[in-house]
Coordinates of C-alpha atoms and ligand atoms in Angstrom, one line a residue:
M91 CA 0.0 0.0 0.0
K92 CA 2.8 2.4 0.9
S93 CA 4.6 1.7 -2.4
F94 CA 1.4 2.2 -4.3
L95 CA 0.7 5.5 -2.6
G96 CA 4.2 6.8 -3.1
S97 CA 4.2 5.8 -6.8
F98 CA 0.8 7.4 -7.2
V99 CA 2.0 10.7 -5.9
N100 CA 5.0 10.6 -8.2
L101 CA 2.8 9.7 -11.2
A102 CA 0.4 12.5 -10.5
F103 CA 3.2 15.0 -10.5
A104 CA 4.7 13.5 -13.7
V105 CA 1.3 13.5 -15.5
A106 CA 0.4 17.0 -14.3
A107 CA 3.7 18.3 -15.7
Q108 CA 2.6 17.4 -19.1
L109 CA -0.9 18.9 -18.9
A110 CA -2.5 22.3 -18.4
G111 CA -5.8 20.8 -17.2
A112 CA -7.0 18.7 -14.3
V113 CA -5.7 15.3 -13.4
A114 CA -8.6 13.1 -12.7
T115 CA -8.1 9.7 -11.1
P116 CA -11.6 8.4 -10.5
E117 CA -10.4 4.9 -9.7
F118 CA -7.8 6.0 -7.0
L119 CA -9.7 4.6 -4.1
A120 CA -10.6 1.4 -5.9
Y121 CA -6.9 0.8 -6.6
M122 CA -5.9 1.7 -3.1
D123 CA -8.5 -0.8 -1.8
Y124 CA -6.7 -3.6 -3.8
F125 CA -3.4 -2.9 -2.0
I126 CA -5.0 -2.6 1.4
R127 CA -6.6 -6.0 0.8
K128 CA -3.2 -7.4 -0.2
E129 CA -1.9 -6.4 3.2
Y130 CA -4.8 -7.0 5.5
G131 CA -7.1 -9.4 3.7
D132 CA -10.3 -8.9 1.7
D133 CA -12.3 -8.4 4.8
Y134 CA -10.0 -5.7 6.3
Y135 CA -12.9 -3.2 6.6
L136 CA -14.7 -5.6 9.0
H137 CA -11.8 -5.4 11.6
V138 CA -10.3 -2.0 11.2
D139 CA -9.6 -1.6 14.9
D140 CA -7.0 -4.4 14.9
V141 CA -3.6 -3.1 15.9
V142 CA -1.3 -4.0 13.0
D143 CA 1.7 -1.8 13.8
L144 CA 4.5 -2.9 16.2
S145 CA 6.0 0.6 16.4
M146 CA 5.4 2.9 19.4
H147 CA 2.3 4.3 17.7
S148 CA 0.5 0.9 17.8
R149 CA -1.6 1.9 14.8
T150 CA -4.8 0.2 13.9
I151 CA -5.7 -0.7 10.3
D152 CA -8.0 2.3 10.2
K153 CA -5.1 4.6 11.3
V154 CA -2.7 3.0 8.7
I155 CA -5.3 3.7 6.0
T156 CA -6.0 7.3 7.1
D157 CA -2.3 8.0 7.4
G158 CA -2.2 6.8 3.7
F159 CA -4.9 9.4 2.8
E160 CA -2.9 12.0 4.7
Q161 CA 0.3 11.2 2.8
V162 CA -1.4 11.5 -0.6
V163 CA -3.6 14.5 0.0
Y164 CA -1.0 16.6 1.7
C165 CA 1.6 15.8 -1.0
L166 CA -0.8 16.6 -3.8
N167 CA -1.7 19.9 -2.3
E168 CA 1.9 21.0 -2.5
P169 CA 3.0 23.4 -5.2
A170 CA 4.2 21.6 -8.4
G171 CA 7.5 22.9 -9.7
A172 CA 6.8 22.0 -13.3
R173 CA 3.5 23.9 -13.2
N174 CA 4.7 27.3 -12.2
F175 CA 4.2 26.3 -8.6
Q176 CA 0.5 25.8 -9.0
S177 CA -0.9 22.7 -7.3
I178 CA -2.1 19.8 -9.4
F179 CA -5.8 20.2 -10.1
W180 CA -6.7 16.8 -8.7
N181 CA -10.1 15.1 -9.1
I182 CA -11.4 11.9 -7.6
A183 CA -14.8 10.2 -7.9
Y184 CA -17.1 8.1 -5.7
F185 CA -19.5 5.6 -7.3
D186 CA -22.7 4.2 -6.2
K187 CA -23.2 0.5 -6.7
P188 CA -24.8 0.6 -10.2
Y189 CA -22.1 3.0 -11.5
F190 CA -19.3 1.0 -9.9
E191 CA -20.6 -2.1 -11.6
G192 CA -21.2 -0.3 -14.9
M193 CA -17.7 1.1 -14.8
F194 CA -15.6 -1.8 -13.6
E195 CA -17.5 -5.0 -14.2
D196 CA -15.0 -6.0 -16.9
F197 CA -11.9 -4.8 -15.0
V198 CA -9.3 -7.1 -13.6
F199 CA -6.1 -6.4 -11.8
P200 CA -2.8 -7.8 -13.2
D201 CA -3.2 -10.9 -11.0
G202 CA -6.6 -11.6 -12.7
S203 CA -8.7 -10.6 -9.7
P204 CA -11.7 -8.2 -10.0
M205 CA -12.5 -5.1 -7.9
I206 CA -14.7 -5.8 -4.8
W207 CA -17.6 -3.5 -4.2
E208 CA -18.0 -4.2 -0.5
S209 CA -14.5 -3.0 0.5
V210 CA -14.4 -0.2 -2.1
N211 CA -17.7 1.0 -0.8
W212 CA -16.3 1.2 2.8
L213 CA -13.1 2.9 1.7
Q214 CA -15.0 5.5 -0.3
K215 CA -17.1 6.5 2.7
R216 CA -14.0 6.4 5.0
F217 CA -12.1 8.8 2.7
M218 CA -15.0 11.2 2.6
K219 CA -15.4 11.3 6.4
W220 CA -11.7 11.6 6.9
F221 CA -11.3 14.4 4.3
N222 CA -14.2 16.4 5.8
A223 CA -12.7 16.2 9.3
E224 CA -9.2 17.0 8.0
R225 CA -10.5 20.2 6.4
K226 CA -11.1 21.6 9.8
R227 CA -7.4 21.3 10.5
A228 CA -6.1 22.6 7.2
L229 CA -7.7 24.3 4.2
L230 CA -7.1 21.5 1.7
T231 CA -8.1 22.4 -1.9
F232 CA -7.7 19.1 -3.6
P233 CA -9.0 16.5 -4.4
V234 CA -12.2 17.9 -5.9
E235 CA -14.7 15.1 -5.3
T236 CA -17.7 14.0 -7.4
V237 CA -20.3 11.6 -6.1
N238 CA -21.8 9.7 -9.1
L239 CA -25.4 8.5 -8.5
L240 CA -27.8 6.7 -10.8
D241 CA -31.5 7.4 -10.6
N242 CA -34.6 5.9 -12.2
G243 CA -36.2 9.3 -13.0
I244 CA -38.0 9.3 -9.6
D245 CA -35.5 8.4 -7.0
F246 CA -31.9 7.3 -6.6
V247 CA -31.3 3.6 -7.3
D248 CA -28.7 3.2 -4.5
Q249 CA -30.5 4.6 -1.5
E250 CA -27.5 3.9 0.8
W251 CA -25.3 6.3 -1.2
A252 CA -28.0 8.9 -1.7
D253 CA -28.4 9.0 2.0
Y254 CA -24.7 9.0 2.7
A255 CA -24.1 11.9 0.3
A256 CA -26.9 14.0 2.0
E257 CA -25.4 13.1 5.4
M258 CA -22.0 14.3 4.3
W259 CA -23.4 17.6 3.0
S260 CA -25.2 18.1 6.3
E261 CA -22.0 17.5 8.1
G262 CA -20.4 20.4 6.2
H263 CA -18.5 18.5 3.5
S264 CA -18.2 20.1 0.1
F265 CA -18.3 18.0 -3.1
F266 CA -20.0 17.7 -6.4
M267 CA -22.8 15.4 -7.4
Y268 CA -23.3 13.9 -10.8
R269 CA -26.6 12.2 -11.4
S270 CA -28.1 10.6 -14.5
D271 CA -30.8 8.0 -15.3
S272 CA -28.4 6.0 -17.4
V273 CA -25.2 4.2 -16.5
D274 CA -24.1 4.7 -20.1
S275 CA -23.8 8.4 -19.7
L276 CA -20.8 7.9 -17.5
A277 CA -19.6 4.5 -18.7
S278 CA -19.7 5.3 -22.4
C279 CA -16.9 7.7 -22.1
C280 CA -14.9 5.1 -20.2
R281 CA -15.3 2.0 -22.2
L282 CA -14.5 1.6 -25.9
R283 CA -17.7 1.1 -27.7
N284 CA -18.1 0.1 -31.3
E285 CA -21.4 1.9 -31.9
V286 CA -21.3 5.6 -32.0
Q287 CA -24.2 7.0 -30.1
D288 CA -26.2 9.8 -31.6
N289 CA -26.7 11.6 -28.4
Q290 CA -23.6 10.9 -26.4
F291 CA -23.4 13.3 -23.5
S292 CA -20.0 13.5 -21.9
Y293 CA -19.2 15.7 -19.0
T294 CA -15.7 16.9 -19.4
L295 CA -15.9 19.0 -16.2
G296 CA -14.7 16.3 -13.8
A297 CA -17.4 13.7 -13.4
G298 CA -16.0 10.2 -13.2
G299 CA -15.0 9.2 -16.7
V300 CA -11.8 7.2 -17.0
S301 CA -9.0 8.1 -19.4
T302 CA -11.2 10.7 -21.1
G303 CA -11.5 14.5 -20.9
S304 CA -10.9 17.4 -23.2
K305 CA -7.9 17.7 -25.6
C306 CA -8.4 21.4 -26.3
V307 CA -11.0 24.0 -25.4
M308 CA -11.8 27.0 -27.6
T309 CA -14.3 29.4 -26.1
L310 CA -16.8 31.7 -27.9
N311 CA -17.8 35.0 -26.4
I312 CA -21.5 34.9 -27.1
N313 CA -22.1 38.4 -25.8
R314 CA -19.7 39.9 -28.4
I315 CA -21.0 37.7 -31.2
V316 CA -24.6 38.8 -30.4
Q317 CA -23.8 42.4 -30.1
E318 CA -21.7 42.6 -33.2
T319 CA -24.5 40.9 -35.2
F320 CA -27.0 43.2 -33.7
A321 CA -25.0 46.3 -34.6
E322 CA -24.7 45.0 -38.2
H323 CA -28.4 44.5 -38.6
K324 CA -29.6 47.5 -36.6
D325 CA -29.9 49.9 -39.4
E326 CA -30.8 47.5 -42.2
Y327 CA -33.6 45.7 -40.3
G328 CA -34.4 48.2 -37.7
W329 CA -33.4 46.0 -34.7
T330 CA -33.7 47.6 -31.3
R331 CA -33.0 46.1 -27.9
S332 CA -36.4 46.8 -26.6
T333 CA -38.3 45.3 -29.5
F334 CA -36.1 42.3 -30.3
W335 CA -38.7 39.9 -28.9
D336 CA -41.7 41.5 -30.6
E337 CA -43.5 39.9 -33.6
G338 CA -41.1 38.4 -36.1
Y339 CA -38.4 37.6 -33.5
E340 CA -38.1 34.1 -35.0
N341 CA -36.4 35.7 -38.1
R342 CA -34.0 37.7 -35.9
I343 CA -33.1 34.5 -34.0
I344 CA -32.4 32.7 -37.3
I345 CA -30.0 35.4 -38.3
L346 CA -28.2 35.2 -34.9
N347 CA -28.1 31.4 -35.2
E348 CA -26.5 31.6 -38.7
V349 CA -23.7 33.9 -37.3
I350 CA -23.1 31.6 -34.3
A351 CA -23.1 28.5 -36.6
E352 CA -20.4 30.2 -38.8
Q353 CA -18.3 30.9 -35.7
V354 CA -18.7 27.3 -34.4
S355 CA -17.7 25.9 -37.8
R356 CA -14.6 28.0 -37.7
V357 CA -13.8 26.9 -34.1
H358 CA -14.3 23.3 -35.3
D359 CA -11.7 23.8 -38.0
Y360 CA -9.2 25.3 -35.6
L361 CA -9.8 22.4 -33.2
K362 CA -9.4 19.9 -36.0
A363 CA -6.1 21.5 -37.0
F364 CA -5.0 21.3 -33.3
N365 CA -6.0 17.6 -33.3
T366 CA -4.0 16.8 -36.4
I367 CA -0.9 18.2 -34.9
L368 CA -1.6 16.4 -31.6
M369 CA -2.2 13.0 -33.4
D370 CA 1.0 13.6 -35.5
R371 CA 3.0 13.9 -32.3
Y372 CA 1.2 10.9 -30.8
H373 CA 2.0 8.7 -33.8
A374 CA 5.6 9.8 -33.6
G375 CA 5.6 8.5 -30.0
L376 CA 6.1 12.0 -28.5
I377 CA 3.2 11.9 -25.9
P378 CA 4.1 9.5 -23.1
L379 CA 0.7 10.0 -21.4
Y380 CA -1.0 8.5 -24.5
D381 CA 1.6 5.8 -25.1
A382 CA 1.3 4.6 -21.5
G383 CA -2.4 4.4 -21.8
F384 CA -3.3 6.9 -19.0
V385 CA -5.3 9.0 -21.5
N386 CA -6.9 7.7 -24.7
P387 CA -6.9 10.4 -27.4
E388 CA -9.7 8.7 -29.2
R389 CA -12.0 9.1 -26.1
Q390 CA -11.1 12.7 -25.6
Y391 CA -13.2 15.6 -26.8
L392 CA -12.5 18.8 -28.7
T393 CA -14.5 21.3 -26.7
V394 CA -16.3 24.4 -27.8
G395 CA -16.5 26.5 -24.7
I396 CA -19.1 29.3 -24.1
N397 CA -18.8 32.5 -22.1
G398 CA -20.9 35.6 -22.0
L399 CA -24.1 33.7 -22.6
I400 CA -26.2 35.3 -19.9
E401 CA -24.8 38.7 -20.7
A402 CA -25.9 38.3 -24.3
A403 CA -29.4 37.4 -23.1
E404 CA -29.4 40.5 -20.9
F405 CA -28.4 42.6 -23.8
L406 CA -31.4 41.3 -25.8
G407 CA -33.6 42.3 -22.9
C408 CA -34.4 38.8 -21.6
A409 CA -35.5 38.5 -18.0
I410 CA -33.0 36.0 -16.5
T411 CA -35.5 33.9 -14.6
S412 CA -36.4 30.2 -14.5
D413 CA -39.6 30.9 -16.3
G414 CA -38.2 33.6 -18.6
I415 CA -39.6 32.4 -21.9
H416 CA -37.3 34.6 -24.0
Y417 CA -34.3 33.7 -22.0
K418 CA -35.1 30.0 -22.4
T419 CA -35.7 30.4 -26.2
F420 CA -32.4 32.2 -26.6
V421 CA -30.3 29.7 -24.6
N422 CA -31.8 26.7 -26.3
N423 CA -31.2 28.3 -29.7
V424 CA -27.6 29.0 -29.1
L425 CA -26.9 25.6 -27.5
S426 CA -28.8 23.6 -30.1
V427 CA -26.9 25.3 -33.0
I428 CA -23.6 24.3 -31.3
H429 CA -24.9 20.8 -30.5
T430 CA -26.2 20.1 -34.0
L431 CA -22.8 21.1 -35.5
N432 CA -20.9 19.1 -32.9
V433 CA -22.8 15.9 -34.0
M434 CA -22.7 16.8 -37.7
N435 CA -18.9 17.5 -37.8
R436 CA -17.9 14.5 -35.8
T437 CA -15.4 12.2 -37.5
K438 CA -13.5 9.1 -36.4
E439 CA -10.7 11.2 -35.0
C440 CA -12.7 14.2 -33.8
M441 CA -15.5 14.2 -31.2
F442 CA -16.8 17.7 -30.3
N443 CA -18.7 18.8 -27.2
C444 CA -19.8 22.1 -25.7
E445 CA -19.2 23.2 -22.2
Y446 CA -20.3 26.2 -20.2
V447 CA -16.7 26.8 -19.1
P448 CA -15.9 28.2 -15.7
A449 CA -13.6 30.8 -17.5
E450 CA -11.8 31.7 -14.3
N451 CA -9.6 34.2 -16.1
L452 CA -11.3 34.5 -19.4
G453 CA -14.6 35.7 -17.8
V454 CA -12.7 38.8 -16.6
K455 CA -10.7 39.3 -19.8
N456 CA -13.8 39.1 -22.1
A457 CA -15.7 41.6 -19.9
T458 CA -12.7 44.0 -20.0
W459 CA -12.1 43.7 -23.7
D460 CA -15.8 44.2 -24.5
A461 CA -16.1 47.2 -22.2
K462 CA -13.1 48.8 -23.9
D463 CA -14.9 48.3 -27.3
G464 CA -18.0 50.1 -26.0
L465 CA -20.2 47.0 -25.8
F466 CA -22.9 46.4 -23.2
V467 CA -21.1 44.8 -20.2
P468 CA -23.4 44.3 -17.2
R469 CA -20.6 42.9 -14.9
K470 CA -16.9 42.9 -14.6
C471 CA -16.6 39.2 -14.8
Y472 CA -18.8 37.2 -17.1
N473 CA -21.1 34.8 -15.3
S474 CA -20.5 31.1 -15.7
Y475 CA -24.0 30.0 -14.6
F476 CA -27.4 30.0 -16.1
Y477 CA -28.6 32.3 -13.3
L478 CA -27.2 35.7 -12.1
V479 CA -24.9 35.1 -9.2
E480 CA -25.7 38.4 -7.6
D481 CA -29.5 38.1 -7.9
E482 CA -31.2 37.8 -4.6
H483 CA -34.5 36.7 -6.1
T484 CA -33.1 33.4 -7.5
N485 CA -33.9 30.8 -4.9
P486 CA -32.2 27.4 -4.9
I487 CA -35.1 25.7 -6.7
D488 CA -35.0 28.3 -9.5
K489 CA -31.2 27.5 -9.8
F490 CA -31.9 23.8 -10.2
I491 CA -34.5 24.6 -12.9
M492 CA -32.0 26.9 -14.7
H493 CA -29.3 24.2 -14.6
G494 CA -31.9 21.5 -15.5
K495 CA -33.1 19.9 -18.6
E496 CA -35.1 22.9 -19.8
F497 CA -31.9 24.9 -20.2
T498 CA -29.1 22.4 -20.5
Q499 CA -30.6 19.7 -22.8
F500 CA -28.3 20.7 -25.6
L501 CA -25.3 21.3 -23.5
D502 CA -23.4 18.1 -24.3
G503 CA -20.2 18.8 -22.4
G504 CA -21.7 20.1 -19.2
S505 CA -22.1 22.9 -16.7
A506 CA -22.0 22.9 -13.0
L507 CA -24.6 24.4 -10.7
H508 CA -23.0 26.0 -7.6
C509 CA -25.9 26.4 -5.3
N510 CA -24.7 29.0 -2.7
L511 CA -26.3 28.8 0.7
D512 CA -25.3 30.8 3.8
E513 CA -25.9 27.9 6.2
H514 CA -25.8 24.2 6.2
L515 CA -29.1 22.3 5.7
T516 CA -30.2 19.1 7.4
K517 CA -29.7 15.7 5.8
E518 CA -33.4 15.6 5.0
Q519 CA -33.3 19.0 3.3
Y520 CA -30.3 18.0 1.1
R521 CA -32.1 14.8 0.3
K522 CA -35.1 16.9 -0.9
L523 CA -32.8 19.1 -3.1
M524 CA -31.2 16.0 -4.6
Q525 CA -34.8 14.9 -5.4
I526 CA -35.3 18.3 -7.1
A527 CA -32.2 17.7 -9.1
I528 CA -33.8 14.6 -10.5
K529 CA -37.1 16.3 -11.2
T530 CA -35.5 19.3 -12.9
G531 CA -32.9 17.2 -14.8
C532 CA -30.0 19.0 -13.3
P533 CA -27.0 16.6 -13.8
Y534 CA -24.1 18.3 -12.0
F535 CA -24.2 20.4 -8.9
T536 CA -22.7 21.3 -5.6
F537 CA -23.6 23.4 -2.5
N538 CA -21.4 26.2 -1.3
I539 CA -21.4 27.4 2.2
P540 CA -18.4 29.7 2.8
N541 CA -16.0 28.4 5.5
T542 CA -14.5 30.9 7.9
V543 CA -10.8 31.0 8.6
C544 CA -9.5 33.0 11.5
R545 CA -6.4 35.0 10.6
D546 CA -5.4 35.3 14.2
C547 CA -5.7 31.8 15.7
G548 CA -6.1 29.7 12.6
H549 CA -9.4 28.2 13.6
I550 CA -11.4 26.9 10.6
S551 CA -15.2 26.7 10.8
K552 CA -17.5 25.1 8.3
H553 CA -19.9 28.0 8.8
M554 CA -20.0 31.6 7.4
L555 CA -19.2 33.7 10.5
K556 CA -18.4 37.3 11.3
K557 CA -16.6 36.5 14.5
C558 CA -14.1 33.7 15.4
P559 CA -15.9 31.3 17.7
K560 CA -12.6 30.3 19.3
C561 CA -10.8 33.6 20.0
G562 CA -13.5 36.2 19.1
S563 CA -11.3 37.9 16.5
E564 CA -13.0 39.7 13.6
N565 CA -9.9 39.4 11.5
L566 CA -11.3 36.7 9.2
D567 CA -11.1 35.3 5.8
W568 CA -13.6 33.1 4.0
A569 CA -13.1 30.1 1.8
T570 CA -15.6 29.3 -1.0
R571 CA -15.7 27.5 -4.3
V572 CA -15.6 30.1 -7.0
I573 CA -14.8 28.0 -10.0
G574 CA -14.8 24.4 -8.8
Y575 CA -12.3 24.2 -6.0
L576 CA -12.2 25.6 -2.5
K577 CA -10.0 28.6 -2.0
L578 CA -9.7 31.6 0.3
I579 CA -11.5 34.7 -1.1
S580 CA -8.4 36.8 -0.4
S581 CA -6.4 34.5 -2.8
F582 CA -8.7 35.1 -5.8
S583 CA -7.8 37.6 -8.5
E584 CA -9.0 41.1 -7.7
A585 CA -11.9 40.9 -10.1
R586 CA -12.9 37.5 -8.8
Q587 CA -12.8 38.9 -5.2
K588 CA -15.3 41.6 -6.2
E589 CA -17.5 38.9 -7.9
A590 CA -17.3 36.8 -4.8
A591 CA -18.5 39.7 -2.7
L592 CA -21.5 40.2 -5.0
R593 CA -22.6 36.6 -4.7
Y594 CA -25.9 36.0 -3.2
Y595 CA -26.0 33.3 -0.5
A596 CA -29.6 32.2 0.0
G597 CA -30.6 32.8 3.6
G598 CA -30.1 36.5 3.7
I599 CA -26.6 37.0 5.2
D600 CA -25.1 40.4 4.4
A601 CA -23.5 40.0 1.0
E602 CA -20.9 42.6 1.9
T603 CA -19.0 40.1 3.9
Ligands
ZN268 ZN1 -9.7 32.9 16.1

């Protein structure tokens, strides 16, 4: 187990040095389980209190395991020299039983043995509990965790895991949930399949696919495209912002769609060119990650990113609400144009998808460039959600609707709902919101409750406080998830700090904090 964990850390650094993006190891815990079983038997999880260490520490199996977690997590949160001293963006995944079986039923270890659900199940839960507790001692950013749950359209299939996830949220843990009513949606990107599915949705944002992801992302600034098209047609067709949705709007939408389609086709061409160069290097044996089989270039996507979508809708006078009919029409038009072309232009070597990208830096850059050119720019950092982060009238249920089927049905690469709350809910309340995720068809979401870090005594609280409960200091910082990973607000870029301050946390706490 120790050798495995040590090699794993080295491998993660070696892989990350060759990539700009995230390093996702969804099977990390399933592999670790194998090595624990080698040492303490297949039923180790049934007697974790056995003392197995003859040193002065007299450690139990449980302690040996959590020490292993500690080693990997603390090492991987260290700065990486080969990445400009940024940490590795490390993702892991938890699977419920149906997903685990769907993903790994054909998998065998080199000795021919299969994975075992019972012990992996225990280890997944143990890691989650340990990580949540450890985050009270240190602000650990990575791994970003995703719980993958299958549902039948009404409720979750694996009730044990649905309950456990709700319990972990209620205990203040922070993680993403991916839900779907098909095992294929996750497994299809992980297993080689002969048939090409017409409607293959693949989340490249971090849900649990194995050896997949995105090869390259090129992002469209929808706000600029819309406004430039608008300016072009203003005089000729008499377009005005206040009358865009009046009679005959269908024709105006068709014109917008044509311009967007043209841009998407160009992006596809650039991505194809990128892919040709990449495959050339691959066939010349110059990409060790591919040669070693850690990533499969044939399962990776070329991604059309979008940014400035909500701002474009605002420009066109849409009310950004869950029942905003113009807003919904606009979003579905833009996304269906991209989705149709993604399917149409797919070749054997090139699969395209579309992602509502987090745009950590690009959201600020686009807003700055557009403002400089005199365009309508409603905020200093373009939103990466389907709702307005600063809008106090958007309640959590509206947010689920706006990240649900009605808005995201054509978004084949994913978006993440960050449901900001100012206080933790109970297990039952989270369970209800998970149910709402099924009902609204929201596939990928998380809850954000800012943690408070005392600058004087170092105390970390899972709550959003204005006073340190330990020493009474008001010299505080808050940690939240602005893009996908947990970080101190004071460590964000300046524009992101301002955006974080504007965020509305449901429950009514003063947003100025
Ligand atoms: Zn304190």
